[in-house]
Amino acid sequence: MVRPGHPVTLGHEASGVVERVGSAVTKVRVGDRVAIEPGYPCRHCSFCLAGNYNLCLDMTFAAVPGPGDVVHGTLATFFRLPGDFCYKLPDHIGLDEGVILEPLAVAVHGLRLAKLKPGQDVLVLGAGPVGLLSCAVAREFGAGRIIAVDINEDRLAFAATELGMSTYKFDTAKSVEENVAELAAQHDLLDGVDVVVEATGVTSCIQTGIALARRGGSYVQVGLGKKIIDFPMVVMSEKELTVRGSFRYGFGDFTLASSLASRGKIPLKSFVSRIFPFRQAPDAWEAARKGQGIKILIQVDGSQN
């Protein structure tokens, strides 16, 4: 997405301190510690008026590269956005934890689209930040069994020890069919699961999710991957699955994420693996690329309060 000749400041998951407000802003004040939605819609199109502002065709979003009006990301010294897209952090939540509200809102949006009912079993494919947060949100939404799947043993250990989830290590040396059979046998999923949350965008994981979805179940695609994949359409149809795409977050998702965090329902602090100073930003990106830890943060101005 980032192309030579079109430099852009990166970053979209962020928190910070309000430096200045416009005369009409009433939600926040100078000095407030806030988490932010890093994009804002036009508020006038049919999607916005229907309450689906995440689908706005004129969305202004942080770190969008390319020609024209580039919106630089949140790794800048200052970032400007409407006051109603700022969420004041309570005193007991640090700025580092506030960063996690953005991916938490992504998880909330996906689980709301899944229409999860209390007691239903959930399979989450991918134990990155969004996948792990989806596990935590599913628990708060009243799910029965929740199983996290990944290839990274450290992240699966986090899912088990920090979140209390069941886990399965996907074996990339084996076929999808073999992994499906082993996962089903290991967790007694012969009839499948009620809800699948796919948080990787990887073809083999997508195929695994469709294979393990219960007949009449729900499948939500949260992760983004290749534009075109080998998708098991016949299986989807024969099972009469409800398949939904999930994109960012919409009306009420950030508010619910903030509420869950404020009430201590999500262990935000546990998700922050390491904080790099801005001068070590390349090291932070490399650590994230290697999958070291859960969430790697970059501290822009020297404040961690």
XYZ file of C-alpha atoms in Angstrom:
305
model
C 0.000 0.000 0.000
C 2.889 2.388 0.723
C 4.488 3.329 -2.593
C 7.691 5.222 -3.463
C 6.960 8.878 -4.086
C 3.996 8.905 -1.712
C 5.450 8.941 1.816
C 3.006 8.632 4.674
C 3.305 8.664 8.449
C 2.079 5.304 9.747
C -0.048 4.399 12.754
C -3.775 4.126 13.469
C -4.129 2.390 16.851
C -3.481 5.226 19.277
C -4.184 7.120 22.449
C -2.938 10.491 23.605
C -3.563 13.753 25.411
C -5.833 16.461 23.987
C -3.673 19.451 23.043
C -6.271 21.813 21.599
C -10.027 21.838 20.918
C -12.298 23.817 18.634
C -14.903 26.224 19.976
C -17.773 23.784 19.326
C -16.152 20.773 21.013
C -17.850 19.751 24.271
C -17.045 16.047 24.657
C -13.376 16.496 25.596
C -11.182 19.210 27.058
C -7.527 20.154 26.800
C -5.503 17.773 28.947
C -7.929 14.852 28.693
C -6.364 11.463 28.095
C -8.212 9.793 25.232
C -8.349 6.782 22.966
C -9.375 7.586 19.423
C -11.160 6.227 16.411
C -8.502 6.932 13.794
C -10.988 7.624 11.030
C -14.121 9.658 10.580
C -16.864 9.571 7.932
C -18.567 12.217 5.826
C -21.778 11.905 7.931
C -23.948 12.687 4.888
C -23.926 9.653 2.545
C -26.548 6.895 2.579
C -24.264 4.585 4.571
C -23.622 7.186 7.255
C -27.298 8.100 7.492
C -28.151 4.407 7.892
C -25.757 4.148 10.841
C -23.096 2.194 8.939
C -20.458 4.894 8.902
C -17.633 2.340 8.634
C -18.852 1.758 5.061
C -18.655 5.460 4.150
C -17.114 5.937 0.699
C -15.588 9.252 1.785
C -13.966 8.033 4.995
C -10.946 9.940 6.268
C -8.677 7.367 7.900
C -5.218 7.555 9.440
C -2.190 6.408 7.444
C -3.979 6.134 4.117
C -1.243 6.173 1.445
C -1.321 7.099 -2.208
C -1.727 10.236 -4.320
C -4.037 13.089 -3.426
C -4.985 14.021 0.119
C -2.901 11.697 2.256
C -3.998 11.426 5.872
C -0.880 10.903 7.917
C -1.088 8.435 10.773
C -0.932 8.634 14.522
C 2.848 8.299 14.822
C 2.942 12.024 14.189
C 3.348 14.521 17.029
C -0.250 15.687 16.556
C -3.323 14.073 15.018
C -6.521 16.014 14.325
C -10.004 14.507 14.365
C -13.580 15.341 15.450
C -14.150 15.490 19.191
C -16.882 12.859 19.131
C -14.363 10.312 17.862
C -12.312 10.710 21.049
C -13.051 8.549 24.101
C -11.911 9.826 27.479
C -9.940 7.269 29.449
C -10.778 6.716 33.118
C -7.972 7.306 35.598
C -7.275 3.602 36.079
C -6.551 2.987 32.380
C -3.155 4.083 31.076
C -2.402 5.472 27.648
C -0.701 2.203 26.748
C -3.899 0.304 27.561
C -5.960 2.904 25.703
C -4.264 1.895 22.457
C -5.908 -1.527 22.755
C -9.401 -0.018 22.513
C -9.120 0.233 18.719
C -8.529 -3.482 18.031
C -10.989 -4.246 20.844
C -13.637 -2.300 18.916
C -12.808 -4.409 15.839
C -13.448 -7.536 17.909
C -16.687 -6.132 19.315
C -17.927 -5.343 15.808
C -17.204 -8.852 14.559
C -18.956 -10.550 17.485
C -21.973 -8.270 17.161
C -22.254 -9.222 13.495
C -22.073 -12.895 14.491
C -25.198 -12.442 16.636
C -23.678 -14.712 19.259
C -26.173 -16.195 21.705
C -25.357 -17.178 25.310
C -23.934 -20.676 25.574
C -22.920 -21.007 21.938
C -19.511 -22.436 21.060
C -17.040 -20.158 19.278
C -13.980 -20.943 17.166
C -11.508 -18.077 16.676
C -8.925 -18.593 13.948
C -5.885 -16.428 14.599
C -4.444 -15.495 17.992
C -3.093 -12.102 17.084
C -4.419 -9.055 18.963
C -7.797 -9.011 17.193
C -8.249 -12.772 17.479
C -7.358 -12.814 21.174
C -9.604 -9.840 21.844
C -12.375 -11.634 19.955
C -11.963 -14.527 22.387
C -12.265 -12.144 25.321
C -15.311 -10.392 23.859
C -16.996 -13.720 23.080
C -16.565 -14.668 26.726
C -18.186 -11.404 27.856
C -21.026 -11.969 25.377
C -21.800 -15.257 27.126
C -20.204 -17.826 24.823
C -19.868 -21.433 25.946
C -16.642 -23.024 24.764
C -14.156 -20.746 23.040
C -11.278 -22.266 21.073
C -8.350 -20.223 19.758
C -6.338 -21.529 16.792
C -2.906 -20.319 15.704
C 0.549 -21.481 14.617
C 2.324 -19.406 17.279
C 2.754 -21.344 20.524
C 3.449 -18.226 22.600
C 0.193 -16.625 21.544
C -1.724 -19.809 22.221
C -0.137 -19.902 25.670
C -1.376 -16.348 26.217
C -4.880 -17.392 25.153
C -4.818 -20.240 27.646
C -3.157 -18.599 30.641
C -4.364 -14.988 30.394
C -7.814 -15.557 28.892
C -8.623 -19.121 29.928
C -9.314 -20.303 26.380
C -9.008 -23.749 24.862
C -6.418 -23.847 22.090
C -5.252 -25.754 19.031
C -1.927 -25.372 17.229
C -2.502 -25.443 13.486
C 0.082 -27.660 11.802
C 1.139 -26.054 8.514
C 2.837 -29.301 7.463
C -0.548 -31.015 7.364
C -3.529 -30.509 5.085
C -6.602 -28.524 6.034
C -8.543 -31.778 6.202
C -6.044 -33.293 8.644
C -6.089 -30.215 10.869
C -9.890 -30.136 10.820
C -10.070 -33.792 11.845
C -7.541 -33.341 14.659
C -9.144 -30.158 15.964
C -12.610 -31.712 15.903
C -11.415 -34.827 17.717
C -9.347 -32.923 20.262
C -12.224 -30.621 21.226
C -15.198 -32.878 20.489
C -16.507 -30.755 17.627
C -18.110 -33.494 15.574
C -21.144 -31.265 14.949
C -19.025 -28.137 14.548
C -19.260 -24.795 16.339
C -22.064 -22.254 16.337
C -19.883 -19.240 15.536
C -16.597 -18.940 13.653
C -14.536 -15.752 13.811
C -11.774 -15.789 11.193
C -9.073 -13.275 12.145
C -6.178 -14.156 9.835
C -7.319 -13.817 6.230
C -5.233 -16.917 5.435
C -6.864 -19.295 2.942
C -6.221 -22.464 4.953
C -7.761 -20.896 8.052
C -10.801 -19.718 6.120
C -11.301 -23.224 4.759
C -10.889 -24.641 8.266
C -13.483 -22.260 9.639
C -16.082 -23.145 7.027
C -15.401 -26.859 7.566
C -15.927 -26.602 11.328
C -18.954 -24.318 11.309
C -22.091 -26.079 12.483
C -24.974 -26.450 10.010
C -26.986 -23.244 10.201
C -24.113 -21.567 12.026
C -22.501 -18.165 11.669
C -19.144 -17.307 10.088
C -17.611 -13.819 10.331
C -14.581 -12.789 8.284
C -12.625 -10.245 10.326
C -9.110 -10.818 8.987
C -8.028 -9.441 5.614
C -5.840 -11.400 3.210
C -5.659 -12.032 -0.515
C -8.383 -10.477 -2.648
C -9.180 -13.807 -4.322
C -8.930 -17.212 -2.626
C -10.126 -20.792 -3.016
C -13.352 -20.544 -0.992
C -15.470 -23.638 -0.122
C -18.705 -22.235 -1.521
C -20.533 -25.568 -1.847
C -19.913 -26.446 1.802
C -21.116 -22.988 2.816
C -24.333 -23.434 0.847
C -25.015 -27.003 1.936
C -24.665 -25.962 5.575
C -26.786 -22.829 5.067
C -24.172 -20.794 6.879
C -24.646 -17.115 7.533
C -21.413 -15.579 6.244
C -20.630 -11.972 7.099
C -17.778 -9.678 6.270
C -16.616 -7.412 9.082
C -14.869 -4.092 8.447
C -13.358 -2.026 11.235
C -16.114 -0.898 13.637
C -19.404 0.939 13.481
C -21.963 2.738 15.589
C -21.663 1.848 19.265
C -18.681 -0.498 18.936
C -16.088 1.848 20.428
C -18.498 2.814 23.194
C -19.047 -0.832 24.118
C -15.308 -1.519 23.911
C -14.671 1.418 26.244
C -17.299 0.137 28.663
C -15.809 -3.362 28.746
C -12.368 -1.901 29.384
C -13.539 0.546 32.046
C -15.274 -2.229 33.981
C -12.154 -4.389 33.917
C -13.710 -7.067 31.722
C -10.760 -7.151 29.317
C -7.176 -7.444 30.659
C -5.806 -4.641 28.490
C -2.460 -4.418 30.284
C -1.685 -8.041 29.479
C -1.901 -7.325 25.761
C 0.901 -4.736 25.856
C 4.085 -6.744 25.383
C 6.607 -3.950 24.935
C 6.785 -0.185 24.441
C 9.530 1.192 22.192
C 10.632 4.850 22.221
C 10.050 6.624 18.921
C 13.751 6.584 18.029
C 13.545 2.776 18.012
C 10.481 2.626 15.775
C 12.223 0.387 13.181
C 12.983 -2.107 15.953
C 9.337 -2.017 17.010
C 8.148 -2.780 13.490
C 10.633 -5.645 13.240
C 9.473 -7.112 16.554
C 5.873 -6.916 15.374
C 6.776 -8.486 12.020
C 8.386 -11.423 13.802
C 5.313 -11.930 15.962
C 7.163 -11.177 19.181
C 4.641 -10.660 21.958
C 1.020 -9.666 21.511
C 0.947 -5.902 20.974
C 4.051 -3.809 20.333
C 3.639 -0.074 20.990
C 5.636 2.986 19.957
C 5.798 5.901 22.389
C 5.862 9.181 20.458
C 6.354 11.921 23.056
C 7.933 10.270 26.075
C 4.752 10.081 28.156
C 3.319 6.787 29.389
C 0.720 8.246 31.781
